[in-house]
Amino acid sequence: MESNEAVAAATSETELKAEEPIHNNTHQPTSDTCSTEENVLANSITYYSNAKKYWSNISPTVDGMLGGFGSISFIDIRGSEQFLKHLYKQKPAPGRKRALDCGAGIGRIAKNLLVPLYEQVDLVEQDEHFCQTARVELADCNPKLGSIFNSGLQDFAPEAGRYDIIWAQWVLGHLTDRDAVQFFIRCTKGLARGGMMVIKENFTTTNIVEVDRKDSSVTRPLAVMKQLLKQGNLRVVKEQRQTSFPKELYPVYMLALRPLIKN
């Protein structure tokens, strides 16, 4: 699976079956990049390998991670920072010891959002080149920089009870529905007492799942994502739309999550 940040522009939509959607779009799909979900998911091994191949050719820069929209990085981080501050007004509030950045790319979110707020930050990223860049980018963050796991999220299992915050942004579109649900279940087990998971993703404005064959990803409707979260033992405790993004981009929402059933 692809574990990178990416922003997608709103575009024409193709109706798909809601049983097994996959991911969130990372670019601007064209008519020849949209396909039926059944075809895309016919072979999950190929699906993930195609995404991995795509990201291996992307520049390890902020602009590369954000699909050419590097200029929104500051606005994105500020919106996430404000959202996190609201979460610390919840009861019980999550701790501030350990955070996990999922689909970390080159460490943009870890460095600018999580490191200033937590005692230690771990990263998980499937592209080794991006992992290497993240190590360089975060070299001055020691001892706050923890482990950098070179793994796709479909294969990654957080250590039980370790994290106060698990942050997943612009990466869940690179997981099949089945793998997304299993990943959510594993994340609930990885949360510390009072911990939360936060997802920040693009969403379609209708009930249509959009497929981008170019990078093996989908963009889901918010309602579909909420169904997957519920199947993954997570409930939404706070929801907020990111503001001040360019109008041509998909709507981006932040969802704060807690386990439905405590592990």
PDB file of C-alpha atoms in Angstrom:
ATOM      1  CA  MET A   1       0.000   0.000   0.000  1.00  0.00           C
ATOM      2  CA  GLU A   2       1.032   3.514  -0.508  1.00  0.00           C
ATOM      3  CA  SER A   3       1.824   5.473   2.540  1.00  0.00           C
ATOM      4  CA  ASN A   4       2.165   9.011   1.285  1.00  0.00           C
ATOM      5  CA  GLU A   5       0.397  12.295   1.551  1.00  0.00           C
ATOM      6  CA  ALA A   6      -1.434  13.502  -1.515  1.00  0.00           C
ATOM      7  CA  VAL A   7      -4.071  16.018  -2.499  1.00  0.00           C
ATOM      8  CA  ALA A   8      -6.613  15.425  -5.232  1.00  0.00           C
ATOM      9  CA  ALA A   9      -8.527  17.920  -7.314  1.00  0.00           C
ATOM     10  CA  ALA A  10     -12.271  17.447  -7.678  1.00  0.00           C
ATOM     11  CA  THR A  11     -13.186  15.891 -11.011  1.00  0.00           C
ATOM     12  CA  SER A  12     -15.797  13.881 -12.835  1.00  0.00           C
ATOM     13  CA  GLU A  13     -17.166  10.892 -10.907  1.00  0.00           C
ATOM     14  CA  THR A  14     -17.871   7.286 -11.890  1.00  0.00           C
ATOM     15  CA  GLU A  15     -20.350   5.286  -9.846  1.00  0.00           C
ATOM     16  CA  LEU A  16     -18.897   2.208  -8.162  1.00  0.00           C
ATOM     17  CA  LYS A  17     -20.054  -0.599  -5.929  1.00  0.00           C
ATOM     18  CA  ALA A  18     -19.802   0.316  -2.261  1.00  0.00           C
ATOM     19  CA  GLU A  19     -18.870  -3.170  -1.075  1.00  0.00           C
ATOM     20  CA  GLU A  20     -15.144  -2.973  -1.630  1.00  0.00           C
ATOM     21  CA  PRO A  21     -13.952   0.539  -2.415  1.00  0.00           C
ATOM     22  CA  ILE A  22     -10.278   1.279  -2.026  1.00  0.00           C
ATOM     23  CA  HIS A  23      -8.697   4.646  -1.592  1.00  0.00           C
ATOM     24  CA  ASN A  24      -8.387   8.312  -1.869  1.00  0.00           C
ATOM     25  CA  ASN A  25      -7.231   9.994  -5.062  1.00  0.00           C
ATOM     26  CA  THR A  26      -3.838  11.525  -5.021  1.00  0.00           C
ATOM     27  CA  HIS A  27      -4.003  13.528  -8.213  1.00  0.00           C
ATOM     28  CA  GLN A  28      -6.447  14.842 -10.706  1.00  0.00           C
ATOM     29  CA  PRO A  29      -7.971  11.782 -12.338  1.00  0.00           C
ATOM     30  CA  THR A  30      -8.885  11.983 -16.014  1.00  0.00           C
ATOM     31  CA  SER A  31     -11.450   9.936 -17.875  1.00  0.00           C
ATOM     32  CA  ASP A  32      -8.868   7.283 -18.720  1.00  0.00           C
ATOM     33  CA  THR A  33      -7.767   6.900 -15.088  1.00  0.00           C
ATOM     34  CA  CYS A  34     -11.231   6.126 -13.759  1.00  0.00           C
ATOM     35  CA  SER A  35     -12.329   2.508 -13.727  1.00  0.00           C
ATOM     36  CA  THR A  36     -14.753   0.186 -12.032  1.00  0.00           C
ATOM     37  CA  GLU A  37     -13.815  -0.785  -8.552  1.00  0.00           C
ATOM     38  CA  GLU A  38     -14.162  -4.472  -9.385  1.00  0.00           C
ATOM     39  CA  ASN A  39     -11.439  -4.226 -12.012  1.00  0.00           C
ATOM     40  CA  VAL A  40      -9.097  -2.279  -9.762  1.00  0.00           C
ATOM     41  CA  LEU A  41      -9.468  -4.750  -6.913  1.00  0.00           C
ATOM     42  CA  ALA A  42      -9.395  -7.906  -8.994  1.00  0.00           C
ATOM     43  CA  ASN A  43      -5.857  -8.523  -7.812  1.00  0.00           C
ATOM     44  CA  SER A  44      -4.922  -6.791  -4.566  1.00  0.00           C
ATOM     45  CA  ILE A  45      -1.253  -7.759  -4.981  1.00  0.00           C
ATOM     46  CA  THR A  46      -1.127  -5.956  -8.314  1.00  0.00           C
ATOM     47  CA  TYR A  47      -3.130  -3.099  -6.845  1.00  0.00           C
ATOM     48  CA  TYR A  48      -0.579  -2.455  -4.107  1.00  0.00           C
ATOM     49  CA  SER A  49       2.419  -3.068  -6.327  1.00  0.00           C
ATOM     50  CA  ASN A  50       1.125  -0.537  -8.869  1.00  0.00           C
ATOM     51  CA  ALA A  51       0.763   2.072  -6.146  1.00  0.00           C
ATOM     52  CA  LYS A  52       4.246   1.307  -4.853  1.00  0.00           C
ATOM     53  CA  LYS A  53       5.666   1.679  -8.356  1.00  0.00           C
ATOM     54  CA  TYR A  54       3.900   5.002  -8.811  1.00  0.00           C
ATOM     55  CA  TRP A  55       5.257   6.504  -5.585  1.00  0.00           C
ATOM     56  CA  SER A  56       8.764   5.241  -6.285  1.00  0.00           C
ATOM     57  CA  ASN A  57       8.865   7.773  -9.124  1.00  0.00           C
ATOM     58  CA  ILE A  58       7.643  10.736  -7.055  1.00  0.00           C
ATOM     59  CA  SER A  59      10.113  13.373  -5.872  1.00  0.00           C
ATOM     60  CA  PRO A  60      10.808  13.199  -2.106  1.00  0.00           C
ATOM     61  CA  THR A  61       9.753  16.818  -1.553  1.00  0.00           C
ATOM     62  CA  VAL A  62       6.778  18.541   0.040  1.00  0.00           C
ATOM     63  CA  ASP A  63       5.455  19.382  -3.429  1.00  0.00           C
ATOM     64  CA  GLY A  64       5.857  15.746  -4.453  1.00  0.00           C
ATOM     65  CA  MET A  65       4.035  14.501  -1.366  1.00  0.00           C
ATOM     66  CA  LEU A  66       1.186  16.930  -1.951  1.00  0.00           C
ATOM     67  CA  GLY A  67       0.672  16.251  -5.631  1.00  0.00           C
ATOM     68  CA  GLY A  68       1.951  19.647  -6.737  1.00  0.00           C
ATOM     69  CA  PHE A  69       0.036  21.542  -4.045  1.00  0.00           C
ATOM     70  CA  GLY A  70       2.974  22.133  -1.700  1.00  0.00           C
ATOM     71  CA  SER A  71       1.729  25.681  -1.130  1.00  0.00           C
ATOM     72  CA  ILE A  72      -1.103  24.396   1.075  1.00  0.00           C
ATOM     73  CA  SER A  73       1.242  22.708   3.577  1.00  0.00           C
ATOM     74  CA  PHE A  74       1.253  25.616   6.055  1.00  0.00           C
ATOM     75  CA  ILE A  75      -2.558  25.933   6.009  1.00  0.00           C
ATOM     76  CA  ASP A  76      -2.892  22.172   6.372  1.00  0.00           C
ATOM     77  CA  ILE A  77      -0.605  21.984   9.409  1.00  0.00           C
ATOM     78  CA  ARG A  78      -2.289  24.948  11.110  1.00  0.00           C
ATOM     79  CA  GLY A  79      -5.722  23.386  10.646  1.00  0.00           C
ATOM     80  CA  SER A  80      -4.501  20.081  12.080  1.00  0.00           C
ATOM     81  CA  GLU A  81      -2.862  21.854  15.005  1.00  0.00           C
ATOM     82  CA  GLN A  82      -6.093  23.625  15.903  1.00  0.00           C
ATOM     83  CA  PHE A  83      -8.006  20.365  15.634  1.00  0.00           C
ATOM     84  CA  LEU A  84      -5.583  18.601  17.976  1.00  0.00           C
ATOM     85  CA  LYS A  85      -5.893  21.400  20.532  1.00  0.00           C
ATOM     86  CA  HIS A  86      -9.649  20.841  20.609  1.00  0.00           C
ATOM     87  CA  LEU A  87      -9.092  17.158  21.296  1.00  0.00           C
ATOM     88  CA  TYR A  88      -7.229  18.012  24.486  1.00  0.00           C
ATOM     89  CA  LYS A  89     -10.441  19.537  25.806  1.00  0.00           C
ATOM     90  CA  GLN A  90     -12.093  16.108  25.589  1.00  0.00           C
ATOM     91  CA  LYS A  91     -12.523  13.998  28.702  1.00  0.00           C
ATOM     92  CA  PRO A  92     -10.525  11.924  29.023  1.00  0.00           C
ATOM     93  CA  ALA A  93      -7.969  13.830  26.988  1.00  0.00           C
ATOM     94  CA  PRO A  94      -5.301  11.812  25.178  1.00  0.00           C
ATOM     95  CA  GLY A  95      -1.782  11.857  26.585  1.00  0.00           C
ATOM     96  CA  ARG A  96       1.200  13.635  25.029  1.00  0.00           C
ATOM     97  CA  LYS A  97       3.857  10.941  25.170  1.00  0.00           C
ATOM     98  CA  ARG A  98       3.830   9.061  21.879  1.00  0.00           C
ATOM     99  CA  ALA A  99       2.359   9.724  18.439  1.00  0.00           C
ATOM    100  CA  LEU A 100       2.409   7.681  15.239  1.00  0.00           C
ATOM    101  CA  ASP A 101       2.429   9.233  11.759  1.00  0.00           C
ATOM    102  CA  CYS A 102       0.887   6.758   9.288  1.00  0.00           C
ATOM    103  CA  GLY A 103       1.821   7.087   5.635  1.00  0.00           C
ATOM    104  CA  ALA A 104       4.455   9.543   6.760  1.00  0.00           C
ATOM    105  CA  GLY A 105       6.087  10.225   3.406  1.00  0.00           C
ATOM    106  CA  ILE A 106       9.147  12.402   4.046  1.00  0.00           C
ATOM    107  CA  GLY A 107       7.996  13.327   7.559  1.00  0.00           C
ATOM    108  CA  ARG A 108       6.188  16.596   6.799  1.00  0.00           C
ATOM    109  CA  ILE A 109       3.444  16.009   9.373  1.00  0.00           C
ATOM    110  CA  ALA A 110       5.736  14.401  11.923  1.00  0.00           C
ATOM    111  CA  LYS A 111       8.150  17.333  11.839  1.00  0.00           C
ATOM    112  CA  ASN A 112       5.706  20.230  11.696  1.00  0.00           C
ATOM    113  CA  LEU A 113       2.733  18.929  13.680  1.00  0.00           C
ATOM    114  CA  LEU A 114       3.567  15.981  15.917  1.00  0.00           C
ATOM    115  CA  VAL A 115       7.163  16.523  17.075  1.00  0.00           C
ATOM    116  CA  PRO A 116       6.367  19.918  18.696  1.00  0.00           C
ATOM    117  CA  LEU A 117       3.497  18.337  20.676  1.00  0.00           C
ATOM    118  CA  TYR A 118       4.713  14.868  21.709  1.00  0.00           C
ATOM    119  CA  GLU A 119       7.662  13.412  23.567  1.00  0.00           C
ATOM    120  CA  GLN A 120       8.303  10.829  20.862  1.00  0.00           C
ATOM    121  CA  VAL A 121       7.014  10.334  17.327  1.00  0.00           C
ATOM    122  CA  ASP A 122       7.190   7.144  15.265  1.00  0.00           C
ATOM    123  CA  LEU A 123       6.649   7.032  11.504  1.00  0.00           C
ATOM    124  CA  VAL A 124       5.418   4.288   9.189  1.00  0.00           C
ATOM    125  CA  GLU A 125       6.091   4.650   5.461  1.00  0.00           C
ATOM    126  CA  GLN A 126       6.192   2.032   2.687  1.00  0.00           C
ATOM    127  CA  ASP A 127       8.684   3.774   0.377  1.00  0.00           C
ATOM    128  CA  GLU A 128      12.286   3.302   1.540  1.00  0.00           C
ATOM    129  CA  HIS A 129      13.449   6.389  -0.354  1.00  0.00           C
ATOM    130  CA  PHE A 130      10.941   8.499   1.556  1.00  0.00           C
ATOM    131  CA  CYS A 131      12.031   6.862   4.814  1.00  0.00           C
ATOM    132  CA  GLN A 132      15.612   7.866   4.093  1.00  0.00           C
ATOM    133  CA  THR A 133      14.551  11.442   3.345  1.00  0.00           C
ATOM    134  CA  ALA A 134      12.490  11.528   6.552  1.00  0.00           C
ATOM    135  CA  ARG A 135      15.540  10.488   8.578  1.00  0.00           C
ATOM    136  CA  VAL A 136      17.429  13.453   7.126  1.00  0.00           C
ATOM    137  CA  GLU A 137      14.522  15.881   7.548  1.00  0.00           C
ATOM    138  CA  LEU A 138      14.005  14.836  11.169  1.00  0.00           C
ATOM    139  CA  ALA A 139      17.668  14.468  12.124  1.00  0.00           C
ATOM    140  CA  ASP A 140      17.518  17.580  14.302  1.00  0.00           C
ATOM    141  CA  CYS A 141      14.437  16.268  16.147  1.00  0.00           C
ATOM    142  CA  ASN A 142      16.314  13.764  18.331  1.00  0.00           C
ATOM    143  CA  PRO A 143      15.534  12.430  20.882  1.00  0.00           C
ATOM    144  CA  LYS A 144      11.892  12.985  19.884  1.00  0.00           C
ATOM    145  CA  LEU A 145      12.241  10.952  16.716  1.00  0.00           C
ATOM    146  CA  GLY A 146      11.422   7.341  17.461  1.00  0.00           C
ATOM    147  CA  SER A 147      11.243   4.465  15.002  1.00  0.00           C
ATOM    148  CA  ILE A 148      10.691   4.756  11.265  1.00  0.00           C
ATOM    149  CA  PHE A 149       8.920   1.610  10.089  1.00  0.00           C
ATOM    150  CA  ASN A 150       9.358   0.807   6.398  1.00  0.00           C
ATOM    151  CA  SER A 151       5.996  -0.868   5.818  1.00  0.00           C
ATOM    152  CA  GLY A 152       2.689  -0.491   4.028  1.00  0.00           C
ATOM    153  CA  LEU A 153      -0.279   0.054   6.328  1.00  0.00           C
ATOM    154  CA  GLN A 154      -1.930  -3.148   5.085  1.00  0.00           C
ATOM    155  CA  ASP A 155       0.928  -5.016   6.775  1.00  0.00           C
ATOM    156  CA  PHE A 156       1.623  -2.771   9.757  1.00  0.00           C
ATOM    157  CA  ALA A 157       0.540  -3.501  13.331  1.00  0.00           C
ATOM    158  CA  PRO A 158       1.187  -0.839  16.009  1.00  0.00           C
ATOM    159  CA  GLU A 159       2.572  -2.041  19.307  1.00  0.00           C
ATOM    160  CA  ALA A 160      -0.285  -2.652  21.717  1.00  0.00           C
ATOM    161  CA  GLY A 161      -1.139   0.274  24.001  1.00  0.00           C
ATOM    162  CA  ARG A 162       1.728   2.450  22.764  1.00  0.00           C
ATOM    163  CA  TYR A 163       0.263   5.558  21.147  1.00  0.00           C
ATOM    164  CA  ASP A 164      -1.659   8.530  22.511  1.00  0.00           C
ATOM    165  CA  ILE A 165      -2.359   9.736  18.960  1.00  0.00           C
ATOM    166  CA  ILE A 166      -2.321   7.752  15.730  1.00  0.00           C
ATOM    167  CA  TRP A 167      -2.462  10.170  12.788  1.00  0.00           C
ATOM    168  CA  ALA A 168      -3.334   8.941   9.271  1.00  0.00           C
ATOM    169  CA  GLN A 169      -3.544  11.581   6.544  1.00  0.00           C
ATOM    170  CA  TRP A 170      -4.040  11.268   2.773  1.00  0.00           C
ATOM    171  CA  VAL A 171      -3.134   7.592   2.849  1.00  0.00           C
ATOM    172  CA  LEU A 172      -6.268   5.524   3.547  1.00  0.00           C
ATOM    173  CA  GLY A 173      -7.305   5.799  -0.098  1.00  0.00           C
ATOM    174  CA  HIS A 174      -4.413   3.439  -0.789  1.00  0.00           C
ATOM    175  CA  LEU A 175      -6.021   0.637   1.221  1.00  0.00           C
ATOM    176  CA  THR A 176      -8.761  -1.698   0.089  1.00  0.00           C
ATOM    177  CA  ASP A 177     -11.880  -1.611   2.254  1.00  0.00           C
ATOM    178  CA  ARG A 178     -11.010  -4.939   3.797  1.00  0.00           C
ATOM    179  CA  ASP A 179      -7.475  -3.864   4.635  1.00  0.00           C
ATOM    180  CA  ALA A 180      -8.657  -0.483   5.920  1.00  0.00           C
ATOM    181  CA  VAL A 181     -11.018  -2.175   8.384  1.00  0.00           C
ATOM    182  CA  GLN A 182      -8.303  -4.529   9.598  1.00  0.00           C
ATOM    183  CA  PHE A 183      -5.882  -1.614   9.934  1.00  0.00           C
ATOM    184  CA  PHE A 184      -8.411   0.294  12.050  1.00  0.00           C
ATOM    185  CA  ILE A 185      -8.849  -2.726  14.318  1.00  0.00           C
ATOM    186  CA  ARG A 186      -5.088  -2.974  14.793  1.00  0.00           C
ATOM    187  CA  CYS A 187      -4.916   0.760  15.547  1.00  0.00           C
ATOM    188  CA  THR A 188      -7.517   0.495  18.315  1.00  0.00           C
ATOM    189  CA  LYS A 189      -5.231  -2.043  19.960  1.00  0.00           C
ATOM    190  CA  GLY A 190      -2.255   0.286  19.500  1.00  0.00           C
ATOM    191  CA  LEU A 191      -3.868   3.162  21.391  1.00  0.00           C
ATOM    192  CA  ALA A 192      -2.836   3.985  24.942  1.00  0.00           C
ATOM    193  CA  ARG A 193      -5.442   4.601  27.624  1.00  0.00           C
ATOM    194  CA  GLY A 194      -7.469   7.647  26.548  1.00  0.00           C
ATOM    195  CA  GLY A 195      -5.740   7.666  23.153  1.00  0.00           C
ATOM    196  CA  MET A 196      -7.318   8.667  19.851  1.00  0.00           C
ATOM    197  CA  MET A 197      -6.858   8.020  16.187  1.00  0.00           C
ATOM    198  CA  VAL A 198      -7.188  10.946  13.774  1.00  0.00           C
ATOM    199  CA  ILE A 199      -7.772  10.580  10.060  1.00  0.00           C
ATOM    200  CA  LYS A 200      -7.571  13.468   7.603  1.00  0.00           C
ATOM    201  CA  GLU A 201      -8.701  12.615   4.110  1.00  0.00           C
ATOM    202  CA  ASN A 202     -10.218  13.803   0.857  1.00  0.00           C
ATOM    203  CA  PHE A 203     -13.890  12.906   0.405  1.00  0.00           C
ATOM    204  CA  THR A 204     -16.205  13.005  -2.571  1.00  0.00           C
ATOM    205  CA  THR A 205     -19.223  15.322  -2.455  1.00  0.00           C
ATOM    206  CA  THR A 206     -21.664  12.546  -3.419  1.00  0.00           C
ATOM    207  CA  ASN A 207     -22.187   8.858  -2.656  1.00  0.00           C
ATOM    208  CA  ILE A 208     -19.763   7.896  -5.415  1.00  0.00           C
ATOM    209  CA  VAL A 209     -16.359   6.285  -4.901  1.00  0.00           C
ATOM    210  CA  GLU A 210     -13.818   7.682  -7.372  1.00  0.00           C
ATOM    211  CA  VAL A 211     -11.039   5.430  -8.636  1.00  0.00           C
ATOM    212  CA  ASP A 212      -7.676   6.616  -9.939  1.00  0.00           C
ATOM    213  CA  ARG A 213      -5.824   3.845 -11.755  1.00  0.00           C
ATOM    214  CA  LYS A 214      -2.727   6.002 -12.179  1.00  0.00           C
ATOM    215  CA  ASP A 215      -1.679   5.664  -8.541  1.00  0.00           C
ATOM    216  CA  SER A 216      -3.993   2.807  -7.449  1.00  0.00           C
ATOM    217  CA  SER A 217      -6.181   4.827  -5.140  1.00  0.00           C
ATOM    218  CA  VAL A 218      -9.775   5.801  -4.461  1.00  0.00           C
ATOM    219  CA  THR A 219     -11.531   8.773  -2.939  1.00  0.00           C
ATOM    220  CA  ARG A 220     -14.453   7.678  -0.788  1.00  0.00           C
ATOM    221  CA  PRO A 221     -17.626   9.445   0.296  1.00  0.00           C
ATOM    222  CA  LEU A 222     -17.598  10.414   3.977  1.00  0.00           C
ATOM    223  CA  ALA A 223     -20.508   8.063   4.679  1.00  0.00           C
ATOM    224  CA  VAL A 224     -18.591   5.098   3.248  1.00  0.00           C
ATOM    225  CA  MET A 225     -15.582   5.919   5.399  1.00  0.00           C
ATOM    226  CA  LYS A 226     -17.745   6.090   8.506  1.00  0.00           C
ATOM    227  CA  GLN A 227     -19.099   2.626   7.731  1.00  0.00           C
ATOM    228  CA  LEU A 228     -15.557   1.282   7.487  1.00  0.00           C
ATOM    229  CA  LEU A 229     -14.592   2.964  10.741  1.00  0.00           C
ATOM    230  CA  LYS A 230     -17.524   1.373  12.535  1.00  0.00           C
ATOM    231  CA  GLN A 231     -16.541  -2.041  11.156  1.00  0.00           C
ATOM    232  CA  GLY A 232     -13.029  -1.291  12.411  1.00  0.00           C
ATOM    233  CA  ASN A 233     -14.260  -0.711  15.996  1.00  0.00           C
ATOM    234  CA  LEU A 234     -13.960   3.091  15.840  1.00  0.00           C
ATOM    235  CA  ARG A 235     -16.469   5.849  16.558  1.00  0.00           C
ATOM    236  CA  VAL A 236     -16.261   9.509  15.590  1.00  0.00           C
ATOM    237  CA  VAL A 237     -15.977  11.856  18.577  1.00  0.00           C
ATOM    238  CA  LYS A 238     -15.166  15.024  16.628  1.00  0.00           C
ATOM    239  CA  GLU A 239     -15.460  15.981  12.961  1.00  0.00           C
ATOM    240  CA  GLN A 240     -14.237  19.136  11.254  1.00  0.00           C
ATOM    241  CA  ARG A 241     -13.697  20.271   7.688  1.00  0.00           C
ATOM    242  CA  GLN A 242     -10.356  21.813   6.776  1.00  0.00           C
ATOM    243  CA  THR A 243     -10.838  25.409   5.651  1.00  0.00           C
ATOM    244  CA  SER A 244      -8.953  27.745   3.299  1.00  0.00           C
ATOM    245  CA  PHE A 245      -7.905  25.106   0.776  1.00  0.00           C
ATOM    246  CA  PRO A 246      -8.159  25.925  -2.962  1.00  0.00           C
ATOM    247  CA  LYS A 247     -11.701  25.450  -4.278  1.00  0.00           C
ATOM    248  CA  GLU A 248     -10.617  22.954  -6.931  1.00  0.00           C
ATOM    249  CA  LEU A 249      -9.589  20.416  -4.287  1.00  0.00           C
ATOM    250  CA  TYR A 250     -11.780  17.755  -2.775  1.00  0.00           C
ATOM    251  CA  PRO A 251     -13.369  18.549   0.593  1.00  0.00           C
ATOM    252  CA  VAL A 252     -10.958  17.482   3.351  1.00  0.00           C
ATOM    253  CA  TYR A 253     -12.269  16.398   6.755  1.00  0.00           C
ATOM    254  CA  MET A 254     -10.557  15.565  10.031  1.00  0.00           C
ATOM    255  CA  LEU A 255     -12.163  12.847  12.159  1.00  0.00           C
ATOM    256  CA  ALA A 256     -11.132  12.135  15.741  1.00  0.00           C
ATOM    257  CA  LEU A 257     -11.840   8.541  16.719  1.00  0.00           C
ATOM    258  CA  ARG A 258     -12.042   6.375  19.793  1.00  0.00           C
ATOM    259  CA  PRO A 259     -12.620   2.619  20.054  1.00  0.00           C
ATOM    260  CA  LEU A 260     -16.270   1.522  20.138  1.00  0.00           C
ATOM    261  CA  ILE A 261     -15.303  -1.382  22.372  1.00  0.00           C
ATOM    262  CA  LYS A 262     -12.263  -1.101  24.615  1.00  0.00           C
ATOM    263  CA  ASN A 263      -9.628  -3.719  23.987  1.00  0.00           C
TER     264      ASN A 263
END
